[in-house]
Short mmCIF file of C-alpha atoms in Angstrom, two decimals:
data_model
loop_
_atom_site.label_atom_id
_atom_site.label_comp_id
_atom_site.label_asym_id
_atom_site.label_seq_id
_atom_site.Cartn_x
_atom_site.Cartn_y
_atom_site.Cartn_z
CA MET A 77 -69.51 51.34 63.95
CA THR A 78 -72.11 53.62 65.51
CA ILE A 79 -75.62 52.62 64.52
CA THR A 80 -78.56 54.88 65.21
CA GLN A 81 -81.79 53.08 66.00
CA PRO A 82 -83.95 53.06 62.86
CA ASP A 83 -87.71 53.45 62.95
CA LEU A 84 -88.90 49.85 62.74
CA SER A 85 -92.44 50.59 63.87
CA VAL A 86 -94.22 49.65 60.63
CA PHE A 87 -92.49 46.27 60.60
CA GLU A 88 -93.36 45.65 64.24
CA THR A 89 -97.00 46.71 63.95
CA VAL A 90 -97.96 45.51 60.47
CA GLU A 91 -95.69 42.59 59.66
CA SER A 92 -96.26 39.17 61.23
CA GLU A 93 -94.33 37.94 64.27
CA VAL A 94 -93.00 35.16 62.03
CA ARG A 95 -90.26 37.46 60.68
CA SER A 96 -86.83 36.25 61.73
CA TYR A 97 -83.67 37.47 60.00
CA CYS A 98 -84.59 41.10 60.56
CA ARG A 99 -84.57 40.55 64.33
CA GLY A 100 -80.86 39.77 64.27
CA TRP A 101 -80.08 42.66 61.95
CA PRO A 102 -82.11 45.61 63.32
CA THR A 103 -81.57 48.09 60.51
CA ILE A 104 -83.30 49.00 57.27
CA PHE A 105 -81.29 47.94 54.24
CA ASP A 106 -81.52 50.14 51.18
CA ARG A 107 -78.89 49.10 48.62
CA ALA A 108 -76.63 46.17 47.84
CA GLN A 109 -73.77 45.57 45.45
CA GLY A 110 -71.29 42.73 45.20
CA SER A 111 -70.42 41.47 48.68
CA TYR A 112 -71.88 44.49 50.48
CA MET A 113 -75.20 45.76 51.76
CA TYR A 114 -75.94 49.34 52.82
CA ASP A 115 -78.63 50.58 55.15
CA GLU A 116 -80.61 53.77 54.66
CA ASP A 117 -78.32 55.62 57.07
CA GLY A 118 -75.30 54.81 54.96
CA HIS A 119 -73.74 52.09 57.12
CA THR A 120 -71.86 49.37 55.22
CA TYR A 121 -72.15 45.65 55.91
CA LEU A 122 -69.98 42.91 54.45
CA ASP A 123 -72.33 40.07 53.57
CA PHE A 124 -71.36 36.57 54.69
CA PHE A 125 -75.00 35.46 54.38
CA ALA A 126 -75.62 35.92 50.64
CA GLY A 127 -79.38 35.53 50.78
CA ALA A 128 -79.03 32.19 52.60
CA GLY A 129 -77.02 30.96 49.62
CA THR A 130 -79.18 32.57 46.93
CA LEU A 131 -76.60 35.16 45.90
CA ASN A 132 -73.58 33.07 44.91
CA TYR A 133 -72.66 35.75 42.36
CA GLY A 134 -73.17 38.67 44.73
CA HIS A 135 -75.76 41.41 44.92
CA ASN A 136 -76.75 43.10 41.67
CA ASN A 137 -74.04 41.36 39.69
CA PRO A 138 -73.43 43.79 36.78
CA VAL A 139 -73.30 41.12 34.06
CA LEU A 140 -76.55 39.52 35.19
CA LYS A 141 -78.20 42.89 35.76
CA ARG A 142 -77.38 43.99 32.22
CA ALA A 143 -78.88 40.82 30.76
CA LEU A 144 -82.03 41.29 32.84
CA LEU A 145 -82.45 44.98 31.99
CA ASP A 146 -81.96 44.31 28.28
CA TYR A 147 -84.63 41.60 28.42
CA LEU A 148 -87.13 43.79 30.27
CA GLU A 149 -86.48 46.82 28.06
CA ARG A 150 -87.40 44.83 24.97
CA ASP A 151 -90.65 43.68 26.66
CA GLY A 152 -89.55 40.09 27.01
CA VAL A 153 -92.10 37.71 28.49
CA VAL A 154 -92.11 37.97 32.29
CA HIS A 155 -94.85 35.54 33.32
CA GLY A 156 -95.24 32.46 31.19
CA LEU A 157 -96.47 29.50 33.28
CA ASP A 158 -94.83 26.61 31.41
CA MET A 159 -95.23 28.10 27.95
CA SER A 160 -92.31 27.78 25.56
CA THR A 161 -90.42 31.08 25.43
CA THR A 162 -87.13 32.27 24.04
CA ALA A 163 -85.83 32.82 27.59
CA LYS A 164 -86.68 29.27 28.64
CA ARG A 165 -85.15 27.85 25.46
CA ALA A 166 -81.90 29.72 26.04
CA PHE A 167 -81.74 28.49 29.63
CA LEU A 168 -82.47 24.85 28.77
CA GLU A 169 -79.92 24.81 25.95
CA THR A 170 -77.25 26.43 28.11
CA PHE A 171 -77.95 24.24 31.14
CA ARG A 172 -77.84 21.13 28.95
CA ASP A 173 -74.68 22.07 27.08
CA VAL A 174 -72.62 23.65 29.89
CA ILE A 175 -73.79 21.83 33.01
CA LEU A 176 -75.37 18.47 32.16
CA LYS A 177 -73.54 17.13 29.10
CA PRO A 178 -69.97 17.73 30.33
CA ARG A 179 -70.86 15.77 33.47
CA GLY A 180 -72.35 12.87 31.53
CA MET A 181 -75.83 13.65 32.82
CA ASP A 182 -78.99 13.27 30.75
CA HIS A 183 -81.44 14.26 33.50
CA LYS A 184 -84.75 15.78 32.49
CA VAL A 185 -85.45 19.29 33.80
CA MET A 186 -88.69 20.08 35.61
CA PHE A 187 -89.76 23.53 36.76
CA PRO A 188 -91.94 22.72 39.79
CA GLY A 189 -92.50 26.20 41.21
CA PRO A 190 -90.29 29.06 42.33
CA THR A 191 -88.79 27.83 45.63
CA GLY A 192 -86.66 25.05 47.01
CA THR A 193 -89.48 23.37 48.90
CA ASN A 194 -91.44 23.19 45.60
CA ALA A 195 -88.55 21.23 44.11
CA VAL A 196 -88.44 18.88 47.09
CA GLU A 197 -92.21 18.30 47.03
CA ALA A 198 -92.00 17.38 43.35
CA ALA A 199 -89.08 15.04 44.01
CA LEU A 200 -90.91 13.22 46.80
CA LYS A 201 -94.12 12.96 44.79
CA LEU A 202 -92.26 11.61 41.76
CA ALA A 203 -90.33 9.03 43.79
CA ARG A 204 -93.55 7.74 45.32
CA LYS A 205 -95.25 7.64 41.93
CA VAL A 206 -92.40 5.72 40.31
CA LYS A 207 -91.91 3.18 43.09
CA GLY A 208 -95.51 2.87 44.26
CA ARG A 209 -94.44 3.27 47.89
CA GLU A 210 -95.06 5.99 50.46
CA SER A 211 -92.09 5.95 52.82
CA ILE A 212 -89.11 8.28 52.37
CA VAL A 213 -85.92 8.03 54.42
CA SER A 214 -84.16 11.24 55.46
CA PHE A 215 -81.37 11.96 57.92
CA THR A 216 -80.89 13.44 61.36
CA ASN A 217 -80.54 17.26 61.30
CA ALA A 218 -81.78 17.42 57.72
CA PHE A 219 -83.59 20.49 56.39
CA HIS A 220 -85.58 20.25 53.17
CA GLY A 221 -88.19 23.02 53.34
CA MET A 222 -91.23 24.35 55.18
CA SER A 223 -94.18 22.85 53.28
CA LEU A 224 -95.71 19.68 54.71
CA GLY A 225 -93.99 17.08 52.54
CA SER A 226 -90.62 18.75 52.99
CA LEU A 227 -91.16 19.13 56.73
CA ALA A 228 -91.85 15.41 57.00
CA VAL A 229 -88.24 14.77 55.94
CA THR A 230 -86.80 17.65 58.00
CA GLY A 231 -85.21 16.94 61.37
CA ASN A 232 -85.54 20.20 63.31
CA ALA A 233 -88.18 19.78 66.05
CA PHE A 234 -89.06 23.49 66.16
CA LYS A 235 -89.76 23.66 62.43
CA ARG A 236 -91.64 20.36 62.44
CA ALA A 237 -93.88 21.53 65.27
CA GLY A 238 -95.17 24.39 63.13
CA ALA A 239 -96.95 21.92 60.84
CA GLY A 240 -99.78 21.49 63.32
CA ILE A 241 -100.57 17.99 62.05
CA PRO A 242 -98.74 14.65 62.12
CA LEU A 243 -95.87 14.50 59.63
CA VAL A 244 -96.00 11.00 58.23
CA HIS A 245 -94.34 8.66 55.73
CA GLY A 246 -90.85 9.89 56.62
CA THR A 247 -88.24 7.91 58.59
CA PRO A 248 -84.99 9.47 59.89
CA MET A 249 -81.67 7.64 59.85
CA PRO A 250 -78.29 8.72 61.30
CA PHE A 251 -76.35 11.18 59.12
CA ASP A 252 -72.63 10.65 58.60
CA ASP A 253 -70.82 10.54 61.98
CA TYR A 254 -74.04 11.18 63.91
CA LEU A 255 -73.02 8.37 66.28
CA ASN A 256 -69.41 9.62 66.54
CA GLY A 257 -67.98 6.58 64.81
CA ALA A 258 -69.44 4.16 67.36
CA THR A 259 -71.36 2.24 64.68
CA ASP A 260 -70.39 1.34 61.15
CA ASP A 261 -72.16 3.29 58.40
CA PHE A 262 -75.69 2.08 57.55
CA VAL A 263 -75.63 -1.00 59.82
CA TRP A 264 -78.93 0.01 61.44
CA PHE A 265 -80.50 1.16 58.17
CA GLU A 266 -79.65 -2.02 56.29
CA ARG A 267 -80.73 -4.26 59.16
CA LEU A 268 -84.15 -2.58 59.15
CA LEU A 269 -84.45 -3.03 55.39
CA GLU A 270 -83.61 -6.73 55.57
CA ASP A 271 -85.61 -7.66 58.69
CA GLN A 272 -89.23 -8.51 57.98
CA GLY A 273 -90.03 -7.71 61.60
CA SER A 274 -88.44 -4.25 61.70
CA GLY A 275 -91.65 -2.33 61.06
CA LEU A 276 -90.00 -0.19 58.40
CA ASN A 277 -92.12 0.19 55.31
CA LYS A 278 -89.88 -0.25 52.29
CA PRO A 279 -88.90 3.29 51.21
CA ALA A 280 -89.45 4.72 47.78
CA ALA A 281 -86.39 6.92 48.13
CA VAL A 282 -83.71 8.38 50.35
CA ILE A 283 -83.19 12.16 50.41
CA VAL A 284 -79.87 13.62 51.55
CA GLU A 285 -77.84 16.83 51.67
CA THR A 286 -74.12 16.38 51.02
CA VAL A 287 -73.53 19.24 53.46
CA GLN A 288 -76.31 19.98 55.92
CA GLY A 289 -76.63 23.75 55.95
CA GLU A 290 -79.41 24.58 58.40
CA GLY A 291 -78.51 21.46 60.36
CA GLY A 292 -75.11 22.84 61.37
CA ILE A 293 -72.69 22.54 58.41
CA ASN A 294 -72.43 18.77 58.77
CA VAL A 295 -70.26 17.49 55.93
CA ALA A 296 -70.84 14.00 54.57
CA ARG A 297 -67.71 12.14 53.55
CA ALA A 298 -67.43 11.10 49.91
CA GLU A 299 -67.14 7.43 50.90
CA TRP A 300 -70.32 7.71 53.02
CA LEU A 301 -72.23 9.12 50.06
CA ARG A 302 -70.93 6.36 47.79
CA ALA A 303 -71.98 3.75 50.34
CA LEU A 304 -75.43 5.36 50.52
CA GLN A 305 -75.80 5.17 46.75
CA ASP A 306 -74.78 1.51 46.81
CA LEU A 307 -77.34 0.81 49.55
CA CYS A 308 -80.08 2.50 47.54
CA ARG A 309 -79.28 0.51 44.42
CA ARG A 310 -79.16 -2.83 46.24
CA HIS A 311 -82.53 -2.19 47.88
CA ASP A 312 -84.36 -0.61 44.92
CA MET A 313 -84.65 2.87 46.44
CA LEU A 314 -84.19 6.11 44.54
CA LEU A 315 -81.45 8.48 45.69
CA ILE A 316 -82.48 12.14 45.93
CA VAL A 317 -79.78 14.75 46.53
CA ASP A 318 -81.06 18.07 47.85
CA ASP A 319 -78.60 20.54 46.33
CA ILE A 320 -80.69 23.64 46.97
CA GLN A 321 -78.19 25.47 49.18
CA MET A 322 -74.99 23.56 48.40
CA GLY A 323 -75.35 23.43 44.61
CA CYS A 324 -74.47 26.00 41.95
CA GLY A 325 -70.83 25.95 43.00
CA ARG A 326 -71.11 26.51 46.73
CA THR A 327 -68.81 23.58 47.57
CA GLY A 328 -66.58 24.02 44.50
CA ALA A 329 -68.02 21.93 41.67
CA PHE A 330 -71.38 22.98 40.23
CA PHE A 331 -73.12 20.08 41.98
CA SER A 332 -72.01 19.32 45.51
CA PHE A 333 -72.09 15.54 44.92
CA GLU A 334 -69.56 15.58 42.08
CA GLU A 335 -66.59 15.07 44.39
CA ALA A 336 -68.11 11.81 45.65
CA GLY A 337 -68.62 10.52 42.11
CA ILE A 338 -72.23 9.53 42.71
CA GLU A 339 -75.11 9.73 40.24
CA PRO A 340 -78.35 10.72 42.01
CA ASP A 341 -81.62 9.63 40.48
CA ILE A 342 -83.26 12.95 41.42
CA ILE A 343 -81.65 16.31 42.24
CA THR A 344 -83.30 19.41 43.64
CA VAL A 345 -81.79 22.80 42.77
CA SER A 346 -82.92 26.30 43.72
CA LYS A 347 -81.53 29.41 45.48
CA SER A 348 -78.57 30.44 43.29
CA ILE A 349 -79.71 28.73 40.09
CA GLY A 350 -81.51 31.98 39.19
CA GLY A 351 -78.21 33.82 39.58
CA TYR A 352 -79.62 37.18 40.57
CA GLY A 353 -81.79 36.28 43.55
CA LEU A 354 -84.91 35.79 41.43
CA PRO A 355 -87.06 32.77 42.41
CA LEU A 356 -86.36 29.66 40.38
CA ALA A 357 -86.24 25.96 41.23
CA LEU A 358 -85.48 22.79 39.29
CA THR A 359 -86.19 19.14 39.92
CA LEU A 360 -83.83 17.05 37.81
CA PHE A 361 -84.35 13.33 37.26
CA LYS A 362 -83.14 10.49 35.08
CA PRO A 363 -85.18 10.12 31.87
CA GLU A 364 -86.69 6.76 32.83
CA LEU A 365 -88.32 8.44 35.85
CA ASP A 366 -90.22 10.95 33.72
CA VAL A 367 -93.62 9.33 34.23
CA TRP A 368 -95.61 12.51 34.81
CA GLU A 369 -98.91 13.08 33.03
CA PRO A 370 -99.22 16.60 31.54
CA GLY A 371 -100.23 19.02 34.30
CA GLU A 372 -100.03 16.35 37.01
CA HIS A 373 -97.74 18.64 39.00
CA ASN A 374 -97.78 22.34 38.23
CA GLY A 375 -97.63 25.87 39.65
CA THR A 376 -98.55 29.36 38.50
CA PHE A 377 -95.00 30.70 38.87
CA ARG A 378 -92.99 27.80 37.50
CA GLY A 379 -92.07 29.82 34.42
CA ASN A 380 -90.10 32.74 35.86
CA ASN A 381 -88.66 34.08 32.63
CA PRO A 382 -86.55 36.90 34.15
CA ALA A 383 -84.86 34.20 36.26
CA PHE A 384 -84.24 32.13 33.11
CA VAL A 385 -82.42 35.16 31.69
CA THR A 386 -80.17 35.74 34.69
CA ALA A 387 -79.59 32.00 35.18
CA THR A 388 -78.41 31.67 31.60
CA ALA A 389 -76.10 34.67 31.96
CA ALA A 390 -74.65 33.25 35.18
CA ILE A 391 -73.89 29.86 33.64
CA GLU A 392 -72.34 31.42 30.53
CA THR A 393 -70.25 33.83 32.60
CA TYR A 394 -69.01 31.57 35.40
CA TRP A 395 -69.25 27.92 34.35
CA THR A 396 -67.69 27.53 30.92
CA ASP A 397 -63.99 27.45 31.86
CA GLY A 398 -63.55 25.82 35.29
CA GLN A 399 -62.20 28.94 36.95
CA MET A 400 -65.08 29.41 39.37
CA GLU A 401 -64.52 26.01 40.93
CA LYS A 402 -60.79 26.64 41.38
CA GLN A 403 -61.45 30.08 42.87
CA THR A 404 -64.02 28.74 45.32
CA LEU A 405 -61.71 26.00 46.55
CA ALA A 406 -58.91 28.54 47.02
CA ARG A 407 -61.19 30.86 48.99
CA GLY A 408 -62.22 27.85 51.07
CA GLU A 409 -58.61 27.22 52.02
CA GLN A 410 -58.38 30.87 53.07
CA ILE A 411 -61.36 30.42 55.39
CA GLU A 412 -60.10 27.13 56.79
CA SER A 413 -56.76 28.63 57.81
CA VAL A 414 -58.46 31.43 59.75
CA MET A 415 -60.95 29.02 61.33
CA ARG A 416 -58.03 26.91 62.50
CA ALA A 417 -56.31 29.95 63.99
CA ILE A 418 -59.46 31.02 65.85
CA ALA A 419 -59.93 27.50 67.23
CA GLU A 420 -56.32 27.35 68.38
CA GLU A 421 -56.56 30.78 70.00
CA HIS A 422 -59.62 29.91 72.08
CA GLY A 423 -59.01 26.22 72.67
CA LYS A 424 -61.19 23.13 72.53
CA ASP A 425 -63.13 24.18 75.63
CA VAL A 426 -64.61 27.07 73.63
CA VAL A 427 -64.62 25.98 69.98
CA ALA A 428 -66.11 22.52 69.67
CA ASP A 429 -65.39 22.16 65.97
CA TYR A 430 -65.05 23.94 62.64
CA ARG A 431 -65.93 22.34 59.33
CA GLY A 432 -66.94 23.01 55.75
CA ARG A 433 -66.27 22.68 52.04
CA GLY A 434 -65.61 25.32 49.41
CA LEU A 435 -67.34 28.51 50.56
CA VAL A 436 -69.63 27.11 53.22
CA TRP A 437 -68.15 26.84 56.71
CA GLY A 438 -69.34 26.58 60.26
CA MET A 439 -67.81 27.10 63.70
CA GLU A 440 -69.48 25.25 66.54
CA PHE A 441 -69.26 26.42 70.15
CA HIS A 442 -69.69 24.38 73.34
CA ASP A 443 -71.70 27.24 74.83
CA LYS A 444 -74.86 27.01 72.75
CA ASP A 445 -75.54 30.75 73.14
CA ARG A 446 -72.11 31.78 71.95
CA ALA A 447 -72.88 31.53 68.22
CA GLY A 448 -75.79 33.97 68.51
CA ALA A 449 -73.62 36.38 70.50
CA VAL A 450 -70.88 36.19 67.86
CA CYS A 451 -73.39 36.95 65.10
CA LYS A 452 -74.77 39.89 67.07
CA ARG A 453 -71.32 41.35 67.69
CA ALA A 454 -70.34 40.79 64.05
CA PHE A 455 -73.39 42.80 62.95
CA GLU A 456 -72.32 45.65 65.23
CA LEU A 457 -68.92 45.48 63.52
CA GLY A 458 -70.43 45.52 60.02
CA LEU A 459 -70.52 41.81 59.12
CA LEU A 460 -73.66 39.77 58.37
CA LEU A 461 -73.57 36.22 59.73
CA GLU A 462 -76.26 33.76 60.74
CA ASP A 463 -76.26 30.86 63.14
CA CYS A 464 -77.49 27.34 62.44
CA GLY A 465 -77.66 23.89 63.97
CA ALA A 466 -80.28 22.14 66.08
CA GLN A 467 -79.59 24.50 68.98
CA SER A 468 -78.26 27.45 66.94
CA GLU A 469 -74.81 26.54 68.20
CA VAL A 470 -72.94 27.03 64.91
CA VAL A 471 -71.87 30.27 63.19
CA LYS A 472 -72.34 29.83 59.45
CA LEU A 473 -70.17 31.50 56.80
CA LEU A 474 -71.82 31.75 53.38
CA PRO A 475 -70.14 34.58 51.45
CA PRO A 476 -70.70 35.15 47.71
CA LEU A 477 -68.52 32.97 45.48
CA THR A 478 -67.41 36.17 43.74
CA ILE A 479 -65.99 37.75 46.91
CA THR A 480 -62.46 39.13 46.57
CA PRO A 481 -59.64 37.70 48.72
CA GLU A 482 -59.34 41.11 50.37
CA ASP A 483 -63.02 41.31 51.33
CA LEU A 484 -62.96 37.70 52.51
CA ASP A 485 -59.93 38.46 54.67
CA GLU A 486 -61.64 41.54 56.12
CA GLY A 487 -64.73 39.54 57.04
CA LEU A 488 -62.64 36.83 58.65
CA ARG A 489 -60.83 39.44 60.75
CA VAL A 490 -64.20 40.71 61.95
CA LEU A 491 -65.26 37.14 62.76
CA ALA A 492 -62.11 36.59 64.81
CA ARG A 493 -62.72 39.85 66.65
CA ALA A 494 -66.36 38.98 67.33
CA VAL A 495 -65.36 35.61 68.81
CA ARG A 496 -62.72 37.31 70.95
CA GLU A 497 -65.09 40.02 72.18
CA THR A 498 -67.84 37.60 73.20
CA ALA A 499 -65.58 35.58 75.50
#
């Protein structure tokens, strides 16, 4: 692909230096549909980024777009704070009947604000309020958001440093296999909890991702998650599962923790819950934890009615018959087979590991700069990828769940070529 240099001057002179994704993809995008994005010069890019997991149903999904346009054309309420509206009612009824009830869940639904970090902040605040304790345990390489409470339970040193103040009341513990099997699961954690001289303030809650996305596609085993739940129950700690990037079907089931058979006390959901890329976040919690006073936690944009509309349409379209889960798992097998072939082609001296679940996968390289080079070459070849991990050493694959087998295969061929051409 020949790419002419676009005029990026207004972005470079007016927009803040904090911009990031655009630096790796130096073009000006104009349109998007399904699994593809198009720049203003007409170049086509296959999207294995999907809005960082926000676009599980692809760009401008026609079913969701129709529902949204119909709602707007009839002058449906757009901004509603937490007022009762027909759009919110439809979403709550659909979410209850299609997602919660079939899974035996009676969690209350809270709309904390429009982004994932809003959902995490609400979860942490609620856990502390319920238990009357300040400390929260998180895990190595965790990522939970960029606001101060979320940063306090995030592992990445670069992101934490941006806070500018001490990040307190959070304690990290080793994630699954962090110590390469040298120590049994939770031995250190439980010893600290039981030892009156450990210096660990008794935690209100533990927050965990079943698959660490930004942390490098680190996949927790089902038995590890079950052991974590057991530990929380024995020591009177709430279990919070951050399902912001891995929920809404990314790993197969609607919630990423379903495979493990655990029942989190609190769940945070965002990104693809809105279906169309519109901001929406949920904090779900068991009914006995609903101790909020009216207005005790709020936000101007917690009632994003257009997102209620597209979220409802997405659930009704993709989650009533079980086919989406089966399709995602099948596509995951397609990715795994190609990942295996790439690893075998280049050997263990080049590819340190590949791992994932459903339609989230990562390939880790021994050369920490290799992942960035692969992503750069993939962009030149018309494929959007990002890197992740503590040292950006992992190439992350996050295609839409609605991607066709043919488009997935094409993107995987480009990935294999990009790895080969960055040797």
